[in-house]
XYZ file of C-alpha atoms in Angstrom:
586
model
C 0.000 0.000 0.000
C 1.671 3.234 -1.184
C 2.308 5.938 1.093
C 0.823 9.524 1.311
C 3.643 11.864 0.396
C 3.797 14.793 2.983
C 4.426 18.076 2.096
C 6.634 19.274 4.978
C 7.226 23.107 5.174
C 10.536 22.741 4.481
C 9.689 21.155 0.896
C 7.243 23.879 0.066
C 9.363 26.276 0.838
C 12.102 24.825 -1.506
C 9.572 24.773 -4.103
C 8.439 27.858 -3.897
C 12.315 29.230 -4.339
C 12.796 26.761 -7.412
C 9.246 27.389 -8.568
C 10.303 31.287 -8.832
C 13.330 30.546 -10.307
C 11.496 28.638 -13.397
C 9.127 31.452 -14.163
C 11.639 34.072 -13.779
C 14.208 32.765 -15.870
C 12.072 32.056 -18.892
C 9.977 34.908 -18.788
C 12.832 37.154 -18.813
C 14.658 35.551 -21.618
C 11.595 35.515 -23.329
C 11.812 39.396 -23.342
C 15.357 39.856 -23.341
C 15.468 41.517 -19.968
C 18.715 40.458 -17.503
C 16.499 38.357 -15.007
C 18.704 39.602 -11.896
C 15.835 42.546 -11.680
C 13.080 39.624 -11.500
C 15.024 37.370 -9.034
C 15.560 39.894 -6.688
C 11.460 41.206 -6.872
C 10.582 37.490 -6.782
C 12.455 37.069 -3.409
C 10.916 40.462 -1.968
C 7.673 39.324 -2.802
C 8.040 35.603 -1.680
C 10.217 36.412 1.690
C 9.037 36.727 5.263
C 8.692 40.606 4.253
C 6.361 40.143 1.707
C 3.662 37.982 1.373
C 5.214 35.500 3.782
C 4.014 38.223 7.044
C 0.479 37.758 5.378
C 0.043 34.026 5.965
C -1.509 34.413 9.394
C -4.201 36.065 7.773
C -4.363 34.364 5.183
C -3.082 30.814 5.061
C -3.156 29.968 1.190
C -0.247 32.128 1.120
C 1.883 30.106 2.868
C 2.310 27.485 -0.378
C 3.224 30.890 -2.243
C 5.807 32.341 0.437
C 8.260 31.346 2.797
C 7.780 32.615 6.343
C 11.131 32.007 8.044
C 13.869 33.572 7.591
C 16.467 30.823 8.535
C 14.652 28.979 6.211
C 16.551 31.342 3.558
C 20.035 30.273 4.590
C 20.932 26.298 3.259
C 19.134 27.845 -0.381
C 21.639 31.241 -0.164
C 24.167 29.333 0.780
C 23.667 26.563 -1.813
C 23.713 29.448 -4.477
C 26.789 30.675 -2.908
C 28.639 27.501 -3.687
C 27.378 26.890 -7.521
C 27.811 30.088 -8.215
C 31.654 30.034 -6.989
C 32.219 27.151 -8.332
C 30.778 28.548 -12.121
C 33.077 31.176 -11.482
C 36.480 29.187 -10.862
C 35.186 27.062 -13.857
C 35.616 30.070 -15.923
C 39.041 31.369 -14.726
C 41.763 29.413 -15.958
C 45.900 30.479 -15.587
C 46.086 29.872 -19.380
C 43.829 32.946 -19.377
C 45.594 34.803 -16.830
C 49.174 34.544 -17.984
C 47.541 35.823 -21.472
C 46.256 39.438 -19.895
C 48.134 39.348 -17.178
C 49.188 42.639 -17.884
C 46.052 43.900 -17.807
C 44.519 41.762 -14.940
C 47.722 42.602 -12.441
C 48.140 46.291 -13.384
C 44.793 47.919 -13.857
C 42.711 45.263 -12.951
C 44.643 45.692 -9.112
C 44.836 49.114 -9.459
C 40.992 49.595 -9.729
C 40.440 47.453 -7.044
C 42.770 48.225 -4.695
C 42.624 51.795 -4.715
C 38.812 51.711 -4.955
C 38.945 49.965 -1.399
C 41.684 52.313 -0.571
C 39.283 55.230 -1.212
C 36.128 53.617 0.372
C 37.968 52.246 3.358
C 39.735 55.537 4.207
C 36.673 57.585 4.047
C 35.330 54.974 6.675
C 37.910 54.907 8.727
C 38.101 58.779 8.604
C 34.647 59.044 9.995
C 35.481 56.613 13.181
C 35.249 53.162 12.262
C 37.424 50.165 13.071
C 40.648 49.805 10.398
C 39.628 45.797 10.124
C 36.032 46.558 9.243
C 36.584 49.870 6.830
C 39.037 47.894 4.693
C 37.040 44.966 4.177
C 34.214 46.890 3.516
C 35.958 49.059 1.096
C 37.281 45.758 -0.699
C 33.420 43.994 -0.221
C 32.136 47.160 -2.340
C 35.091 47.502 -4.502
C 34.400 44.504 -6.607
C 32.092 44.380 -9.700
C 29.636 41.986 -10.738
C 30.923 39.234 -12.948
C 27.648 37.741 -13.589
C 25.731 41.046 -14.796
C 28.623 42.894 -16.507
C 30.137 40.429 -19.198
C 26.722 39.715 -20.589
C 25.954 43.114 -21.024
C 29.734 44.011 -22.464
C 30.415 40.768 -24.130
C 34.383 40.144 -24.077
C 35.113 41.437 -27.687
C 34.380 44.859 -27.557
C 36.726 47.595 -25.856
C 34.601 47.792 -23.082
C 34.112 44.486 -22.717
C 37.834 43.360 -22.659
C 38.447 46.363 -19.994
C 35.943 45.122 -17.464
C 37.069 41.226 -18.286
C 40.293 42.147 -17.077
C 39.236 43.962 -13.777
C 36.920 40.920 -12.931
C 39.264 38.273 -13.657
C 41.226 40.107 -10.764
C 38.219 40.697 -9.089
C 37.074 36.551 -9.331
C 40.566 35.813 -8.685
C 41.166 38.473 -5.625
C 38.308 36.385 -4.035
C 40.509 33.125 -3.093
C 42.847 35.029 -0.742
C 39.958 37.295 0.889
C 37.590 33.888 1.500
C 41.013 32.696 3.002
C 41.705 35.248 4.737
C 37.796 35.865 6.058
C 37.271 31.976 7.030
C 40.660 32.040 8.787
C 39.605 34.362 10.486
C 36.230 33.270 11.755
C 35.790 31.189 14.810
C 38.945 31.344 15.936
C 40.639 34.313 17.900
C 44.375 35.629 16.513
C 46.308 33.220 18.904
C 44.372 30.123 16.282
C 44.942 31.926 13.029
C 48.061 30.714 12.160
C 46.765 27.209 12.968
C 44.114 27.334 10.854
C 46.033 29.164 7.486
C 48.461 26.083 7.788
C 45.360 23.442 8.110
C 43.721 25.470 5.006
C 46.673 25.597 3.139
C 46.899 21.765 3.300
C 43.248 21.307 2.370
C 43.721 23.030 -0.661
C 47.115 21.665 -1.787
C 45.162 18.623 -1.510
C 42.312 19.413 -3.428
C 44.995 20.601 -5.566
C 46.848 17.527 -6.013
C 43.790 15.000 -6.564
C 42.247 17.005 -8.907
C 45.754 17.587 -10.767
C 45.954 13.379 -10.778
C 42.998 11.927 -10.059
C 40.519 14.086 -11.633
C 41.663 13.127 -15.579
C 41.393 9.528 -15.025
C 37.703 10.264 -13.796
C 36.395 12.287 -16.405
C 38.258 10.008 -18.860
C 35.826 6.978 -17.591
C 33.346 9.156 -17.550
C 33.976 10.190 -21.373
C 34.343 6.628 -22.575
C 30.649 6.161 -20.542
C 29.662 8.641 -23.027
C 27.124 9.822 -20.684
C 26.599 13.141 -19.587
C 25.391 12.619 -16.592
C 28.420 10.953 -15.079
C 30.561 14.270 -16.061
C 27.399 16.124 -14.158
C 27.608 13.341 -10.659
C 31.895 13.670 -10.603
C 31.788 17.614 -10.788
C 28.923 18.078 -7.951
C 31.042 15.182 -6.049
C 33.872 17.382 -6.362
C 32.293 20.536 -5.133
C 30.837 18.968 -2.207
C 33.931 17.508 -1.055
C 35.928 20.570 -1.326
C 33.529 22.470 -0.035
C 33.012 20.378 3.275
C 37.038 19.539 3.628
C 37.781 23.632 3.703
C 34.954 24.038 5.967
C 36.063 21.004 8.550
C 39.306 22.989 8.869
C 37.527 26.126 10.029
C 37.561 28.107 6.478
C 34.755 29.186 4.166
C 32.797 26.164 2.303
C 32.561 28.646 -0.751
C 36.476 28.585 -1.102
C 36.441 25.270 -1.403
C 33.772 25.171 -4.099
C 35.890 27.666 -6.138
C 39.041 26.210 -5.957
C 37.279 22.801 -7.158
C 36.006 25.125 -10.323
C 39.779 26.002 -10.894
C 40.998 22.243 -10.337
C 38.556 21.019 -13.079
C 39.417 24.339 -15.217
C 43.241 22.850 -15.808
C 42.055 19.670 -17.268
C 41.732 18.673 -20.622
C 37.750 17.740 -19.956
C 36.979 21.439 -18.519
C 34.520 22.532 -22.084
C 32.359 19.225 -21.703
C 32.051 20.125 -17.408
C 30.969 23.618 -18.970
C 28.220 22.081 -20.862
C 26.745 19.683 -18.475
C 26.522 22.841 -15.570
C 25.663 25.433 -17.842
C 21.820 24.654 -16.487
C 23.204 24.609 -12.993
C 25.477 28.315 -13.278
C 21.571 30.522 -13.906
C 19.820 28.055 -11.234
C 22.358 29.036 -9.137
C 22.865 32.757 -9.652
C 18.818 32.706 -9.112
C 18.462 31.173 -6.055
C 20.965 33.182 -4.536
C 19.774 36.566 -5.821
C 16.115 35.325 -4.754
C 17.532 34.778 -1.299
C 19.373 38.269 -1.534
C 15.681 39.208 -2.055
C 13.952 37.475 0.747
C 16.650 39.757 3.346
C 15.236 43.111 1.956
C 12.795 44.725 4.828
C 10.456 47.399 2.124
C 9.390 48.957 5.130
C 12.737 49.406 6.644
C 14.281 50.699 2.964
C 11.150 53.418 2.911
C 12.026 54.349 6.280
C 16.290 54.650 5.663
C 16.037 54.987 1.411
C 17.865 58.615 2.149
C 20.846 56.634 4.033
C 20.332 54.068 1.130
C 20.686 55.844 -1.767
C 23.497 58.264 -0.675
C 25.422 55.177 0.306
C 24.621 53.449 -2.572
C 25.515 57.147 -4.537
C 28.626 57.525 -2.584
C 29.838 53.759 -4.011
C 29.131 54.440 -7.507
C 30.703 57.934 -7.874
C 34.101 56.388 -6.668
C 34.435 53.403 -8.063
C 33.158 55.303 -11.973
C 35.943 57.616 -11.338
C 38.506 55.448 -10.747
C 37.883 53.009 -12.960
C 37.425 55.503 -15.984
C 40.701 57.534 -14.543
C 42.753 54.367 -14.401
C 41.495 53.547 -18.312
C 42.375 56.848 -19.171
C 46.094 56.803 -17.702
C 45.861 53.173 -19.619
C 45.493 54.957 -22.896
C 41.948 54.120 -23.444
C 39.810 56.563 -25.487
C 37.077 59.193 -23.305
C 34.331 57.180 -24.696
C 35.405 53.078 -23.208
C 36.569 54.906 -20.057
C 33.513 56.756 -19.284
C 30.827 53.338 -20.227
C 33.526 50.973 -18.869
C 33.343 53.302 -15.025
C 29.621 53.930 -15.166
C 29.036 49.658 -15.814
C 31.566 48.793 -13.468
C 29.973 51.086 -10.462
C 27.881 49.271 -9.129
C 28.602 46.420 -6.036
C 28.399 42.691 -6.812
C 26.821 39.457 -5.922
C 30.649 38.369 -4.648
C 29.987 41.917 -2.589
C 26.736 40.054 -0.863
C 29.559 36.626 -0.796
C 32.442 38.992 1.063
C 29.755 40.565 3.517
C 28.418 37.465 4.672
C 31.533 35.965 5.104
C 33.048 39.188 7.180
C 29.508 39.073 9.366
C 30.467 35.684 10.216
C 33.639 35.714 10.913
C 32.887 39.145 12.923
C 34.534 41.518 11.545
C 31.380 43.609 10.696
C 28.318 43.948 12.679
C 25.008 42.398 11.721
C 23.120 45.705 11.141
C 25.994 47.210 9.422
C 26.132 43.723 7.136
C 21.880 43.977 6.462
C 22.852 47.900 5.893
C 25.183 47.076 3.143
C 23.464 44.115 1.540
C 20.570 46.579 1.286
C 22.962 48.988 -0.500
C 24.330 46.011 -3.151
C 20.994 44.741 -3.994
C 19.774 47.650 -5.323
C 22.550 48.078 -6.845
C 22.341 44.842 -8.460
C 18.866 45.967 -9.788
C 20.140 49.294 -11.387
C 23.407 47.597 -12.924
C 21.374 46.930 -16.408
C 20.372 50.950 -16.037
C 23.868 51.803 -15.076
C 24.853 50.043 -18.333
C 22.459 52.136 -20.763
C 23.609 55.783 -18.738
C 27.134 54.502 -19.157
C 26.295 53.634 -23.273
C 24.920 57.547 -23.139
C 27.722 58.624 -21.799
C 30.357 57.273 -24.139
C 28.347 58.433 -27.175
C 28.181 62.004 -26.210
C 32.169 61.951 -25.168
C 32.854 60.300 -28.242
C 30.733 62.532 -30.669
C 32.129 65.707 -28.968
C 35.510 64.365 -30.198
C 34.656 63.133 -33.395
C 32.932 66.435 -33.940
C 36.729 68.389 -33.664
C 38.077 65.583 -36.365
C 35.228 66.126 -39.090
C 36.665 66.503 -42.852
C 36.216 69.665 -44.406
C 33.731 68.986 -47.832
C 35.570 67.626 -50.867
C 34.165 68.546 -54.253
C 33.364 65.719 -56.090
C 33.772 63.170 -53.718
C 31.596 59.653 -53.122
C 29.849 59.117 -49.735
C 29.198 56.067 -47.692
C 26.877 55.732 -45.538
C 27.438 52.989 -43.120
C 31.263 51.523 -42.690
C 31.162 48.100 -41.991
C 32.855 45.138 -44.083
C 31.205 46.132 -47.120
C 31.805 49.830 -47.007
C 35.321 49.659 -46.005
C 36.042 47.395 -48.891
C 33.826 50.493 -51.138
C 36.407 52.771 -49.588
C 39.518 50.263 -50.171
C 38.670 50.346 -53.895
C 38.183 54.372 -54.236
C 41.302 55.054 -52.602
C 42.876 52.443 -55.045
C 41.924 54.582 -57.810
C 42.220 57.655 -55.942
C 38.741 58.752 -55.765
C 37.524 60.982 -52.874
C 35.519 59.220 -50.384
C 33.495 60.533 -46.768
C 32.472 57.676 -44.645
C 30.005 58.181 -42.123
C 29.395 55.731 -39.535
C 27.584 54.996 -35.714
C 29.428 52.506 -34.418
C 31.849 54.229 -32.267
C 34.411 51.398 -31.506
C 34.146 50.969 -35.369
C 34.641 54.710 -36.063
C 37.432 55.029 -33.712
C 39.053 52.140 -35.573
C 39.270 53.202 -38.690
C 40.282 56.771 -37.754
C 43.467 55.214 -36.492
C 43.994 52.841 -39.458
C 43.358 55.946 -41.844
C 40.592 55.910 -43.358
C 38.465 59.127 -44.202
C 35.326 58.414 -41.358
C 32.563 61.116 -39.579
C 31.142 59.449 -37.045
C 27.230 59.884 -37.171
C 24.032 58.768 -37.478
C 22.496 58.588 -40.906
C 18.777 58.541 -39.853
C 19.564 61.879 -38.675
C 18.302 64.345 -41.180
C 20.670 67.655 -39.867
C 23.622 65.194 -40.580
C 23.054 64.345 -44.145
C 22.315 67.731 -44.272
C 25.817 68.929 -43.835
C 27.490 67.157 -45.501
C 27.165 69.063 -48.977
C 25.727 66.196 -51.062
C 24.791 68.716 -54.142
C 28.692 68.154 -54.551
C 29.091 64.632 -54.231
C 29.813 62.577 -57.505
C 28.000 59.882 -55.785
C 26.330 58.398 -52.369
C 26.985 54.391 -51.768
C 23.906 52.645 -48.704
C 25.790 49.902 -47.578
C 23.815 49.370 -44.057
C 22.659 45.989 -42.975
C 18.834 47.480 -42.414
C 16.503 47.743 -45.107
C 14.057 49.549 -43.880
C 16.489 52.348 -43.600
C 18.354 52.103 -46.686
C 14.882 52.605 -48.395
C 13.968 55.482 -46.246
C 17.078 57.210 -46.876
C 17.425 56.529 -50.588
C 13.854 58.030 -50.762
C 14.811 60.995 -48.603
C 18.020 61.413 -50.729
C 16.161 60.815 -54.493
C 13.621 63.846 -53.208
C 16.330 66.150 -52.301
C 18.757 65.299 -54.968
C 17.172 64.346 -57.835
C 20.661 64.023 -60.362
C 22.649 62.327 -57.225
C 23.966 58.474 -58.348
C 23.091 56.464 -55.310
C 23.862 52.336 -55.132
C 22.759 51.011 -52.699
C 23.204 47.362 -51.006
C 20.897 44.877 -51.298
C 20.011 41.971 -49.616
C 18.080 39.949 -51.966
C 15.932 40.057 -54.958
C 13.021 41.407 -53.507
C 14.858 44.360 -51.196
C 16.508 45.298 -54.477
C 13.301 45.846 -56.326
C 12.287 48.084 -53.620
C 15.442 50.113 -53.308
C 14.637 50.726 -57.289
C 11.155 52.319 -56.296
C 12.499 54.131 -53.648
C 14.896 55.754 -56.344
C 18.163 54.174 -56.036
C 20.448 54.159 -59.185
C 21.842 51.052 -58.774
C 20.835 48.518 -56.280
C 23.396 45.040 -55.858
C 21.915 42.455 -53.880
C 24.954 40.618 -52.444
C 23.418 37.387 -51.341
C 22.574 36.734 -55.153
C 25.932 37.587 -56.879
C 27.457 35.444 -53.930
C 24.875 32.535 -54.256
C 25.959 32.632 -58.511
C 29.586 33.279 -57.467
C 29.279 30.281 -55.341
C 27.382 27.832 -57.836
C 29.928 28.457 -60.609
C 32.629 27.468 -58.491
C 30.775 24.649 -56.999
C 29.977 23.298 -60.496
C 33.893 24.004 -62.174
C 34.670 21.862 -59.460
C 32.772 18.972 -59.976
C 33.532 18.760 -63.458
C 30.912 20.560 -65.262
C 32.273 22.400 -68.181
C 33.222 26.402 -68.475
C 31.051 27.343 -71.586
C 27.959 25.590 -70.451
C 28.483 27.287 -66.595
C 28.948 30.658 -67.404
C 25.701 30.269 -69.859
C 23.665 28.937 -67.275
C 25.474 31.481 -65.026
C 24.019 35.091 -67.611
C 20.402 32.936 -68.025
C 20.309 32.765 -64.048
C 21.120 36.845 -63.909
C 18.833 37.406 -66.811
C 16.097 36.091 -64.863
C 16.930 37.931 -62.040
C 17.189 40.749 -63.644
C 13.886 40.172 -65.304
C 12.627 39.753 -61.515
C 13.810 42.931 -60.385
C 12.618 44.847 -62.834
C 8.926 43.847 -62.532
C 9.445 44.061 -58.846
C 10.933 47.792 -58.720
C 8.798 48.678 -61.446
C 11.593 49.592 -63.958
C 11.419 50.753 -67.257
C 15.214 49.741 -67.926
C 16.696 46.631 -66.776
C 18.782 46.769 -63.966
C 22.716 46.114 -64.781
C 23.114 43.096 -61.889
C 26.361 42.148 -62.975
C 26.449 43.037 -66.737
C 29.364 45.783 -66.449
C 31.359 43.080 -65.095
C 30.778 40.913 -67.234
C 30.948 43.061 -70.167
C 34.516 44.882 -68.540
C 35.762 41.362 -68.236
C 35.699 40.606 -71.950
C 36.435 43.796 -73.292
């Protein structure tokens, strides 16, 4: 006879965390928002402050809510440890030794003197030495998890903040050290307990170094998934409980296992299998961070809040975009790079926690600051567009001082990406006079310094185009990846310039036809003459002959061409190819 299952209050209140965490996540990807916003409201509205304090009135809540707040702490700390270990999983010395110039110079810098600054201002104003400088290094570090997927790690802003992180993620092992050592145990113990943590982790060290390849390696010839999935969460939990049986944090542990398994050879498939894992676990944790935050009490001390939280971001913006400056980095990366970087970090909430623990900071003064962080957490993606503003107008006011004074008779491209640039290539070849205009400021900046002849502007923008003398232009060449506003502009330009040449780029058939009726001279649709480019050297290859290839080849264009023209409405067919052809056997 089968059992009744039991729903304890401990189980609903772990499904109500993982419950929030599967509508969150989707819902927010399904909108393209950063779900860290979401997470955070979810745990507000879930916690003992929301509608958790309702459930003796009404008791349906409580299958909705958790009431407890030490109910909260096995899920935060759970996060805690997936999220650390995601994060050693990601650092890897290869990577380090490669930027290390960048990670130890600025990356330190920024953090060090950001603490520096914070720190001495605390300590200024009458607080303990211990507590200001851990504080000031708890709010000198930068979210990891928030800032790379808003910067990526290709652009200039993005490979600025990768390096101050990967000091950041890295700065983390000796401060968790450090903190853990230090809890529990007064100074007389704390030498006993660095040498016992140092031998935990030269441990972990060594079997991971040795015995962790032969693992995975059974695990790969397995071929099951899963098995990678059970030996990486075995790992984690022993290295978590070894470094916290010694007296140091259980979150060192679990990100010094990350960095174990990031040295071997089997470190992409351990990515795969606990990619799920890495969002589970940044969303538990930031729906924990959540579940802490008293509305009432942030009403009641939002001034206090806010200036804090104001204090932390004018610093660490100005030191970061100072130290990027001194670096040689242009106004514009310095000044988005500092405003995305300002805010505090989830490994802020990881460093507080740790330093409450271990005493070195007071429990109000810990709920204070984790107050302060999680809104900042919530305004990071905000902090990211202001710091996007920013570097536009910086960079424009430059750009403005470097425009080119009008050229008689030159040809102007609008747009400068891979097919403008090669335009420009082949008018400087033949020494033609060319204006580029382009929005992309990392792309502007670019191919200033390579030497090319670039404004940097926005071509919607009808005052631009308007001074940029276009009644003495021999020609105007579209090349922007957007129809909708190649057609709007070649229609702007046709009414306004009625004896202007303007080609345009096209991306098929169809968009070509429509460039014709919105006036174009000459519209090229690139995907076609590379699809025919393509076929004729697909079927040279194989064998078919050159004669029959190059018929089928015109007959193809021909009815194209034919296409076109009843498309764009055309009295004239459209050249698509035929001065090539015809130059080529002149």
């Amino acid at each position: 006879m089968a059992s009744e299952m039991t729903i304890t209050p401990a189980l609903s209140d772990a499904l109500t965390i993982l419950a929030a965490a599967g509508i969150v996540i989707p819902t927010f990807a399904r909108f393209r928002i950063n779900p860290v916003i979401g997470f955070i409201i979810v745990g507000i509205i879930a916690g003992p402050f929301g509608l958790g304090s309702l459930t003796s009135r009404y008791e349906w809540l409580q299958w909705i809510s958790i009431t407890d707040e030490a109910v909260v702490e096995p899920f935060a700390e759970l996060g805690i440890v997936l999220l650390l270990f995601s994060i050693g999983l990601e650092l890897s010395f290869r990577r380090l030794i490669a930027m290390r110039r960048q990670v130890f110079g600025i990356g330190a810098a920024e953090m060090v003197l950001t603490a520096v600054l914070i720190g001495g201002s605390l300590w200024l104003v009458g607080w303990q030495p211990q507590s200001a400088l851990w504080l000031g290094l708890a709010l000198a570090m930068s979210s990891t998890a928030l800032v790379l997927p808003i910067s990526g790690t290709q652009s200039a802003v993005g490979r600025a903040a990768l390096a101050m992180l990967l000091f950041e993620d890295l700065a983390l092992v000796p401060m968790l050290f450090l903190i853990g050592a230090a809890s529990g145990s007064a100074a007389a113990g704390l030498g006993s307990v660095a040498i016992k943590g140092a031998i935990v982790l030269a441990v972990i060290w060594l079997v991971g170094r040795f015995a962790l390849p032969a693992l995975f390696a059974q695990a790969a010839r397995s071929k099951k998934p899963e098995l990678f999935l059970a030996i990486s969460l075995l790992v984690v939990i022993l290295a978590a409980t070894a470094t916290a049986s010694v007296g140091l944090s259980p979150i060192l542990g679990a990100l010094v296992a990350g960095l174990v398994i990031a040295e071997t050879e089997y470190r992409s498939e351990v990515e795969v299998v606990t990619e799920p894992f890495k969002g589970l676990a940044l969303g538990v944790f930031l729906i924990a961070v959540g579940m802490r935050i008293d509305v009432r009490a942030l009403v009641e001390d939002w001034p206090s809040l806010l200036g804090a939280l104001a204090a932390v971001i004018l610093v660490k913006s100005l030191v970061t975009g100072m130290l990027l400056r001194m670096a040689g980095a242009r106004r514009g990366v310095a000044a988005e790079t500092g405003v995305l970087m300002a805010s505090p970090s989830e490994t802020t909430l990881i460093v507080l926690g740790a330093a409450g623990v271990a005493g070195i900071l007071r429990p109000d003064t810990v709920a204070f600051w984790s107050a302060v962080t999680a809104i900042g957490l919530t305004v990071t993606p905000l902090l990211a567009s202001l710091g996007r503003l920013a570097a536009r107008r910086v960079d424009h006011a430059a750009a403005a001082s470097e425009e080119d004074p009008p050229i008689e008779g030159r040809t102007v491209i609008f747009g400068f990406g891979r097919v403008g640039r090669m335009v420009a290539d082949m008018l400087d070849e033949h020494d033609r006079p060319y204006l580029a205009i382009d929005s992309d400021v990392d792309g502007f900046m670019e191919a200033r310094r390579s030497g090319y002849s670039v404004l940097y502007g926005d071509v919607s923008r009808r005052e631009l185009i308007g001074k940029l003398d276009l009644d003495k232009a021999r020609a105007v060449v579209l090349t922007m990846d957007d129809p909708v506003l190649t057609a709007r502009i070649a229609k702007r330009l046709r009414e306004e310039h009625p004896a202007l040449p303007i080609i345009a780029r096209a991306r098929d058939a169809e968009h070509a036809g429509a460039l014709y009726r919105a006036g174009v001279t000459d519209a090229v649709p690139e995907a076609l003459e590379a699809s025919l480019q393509l076929s004729e050297a697909v079927l040279v290859d194989i064998g078919v002959a050159m004669g029959p290839v190059i018929a089928s080849i015109h007959e193809k264009r021909s009815e194209l061409r034919a296409e076109i023209m009843e498309s764009g409405q055309l009295d004239v067919e459209p050249s698509l190819g035929r001065r090539r052809v015809r130059d080529s056997l002149a």
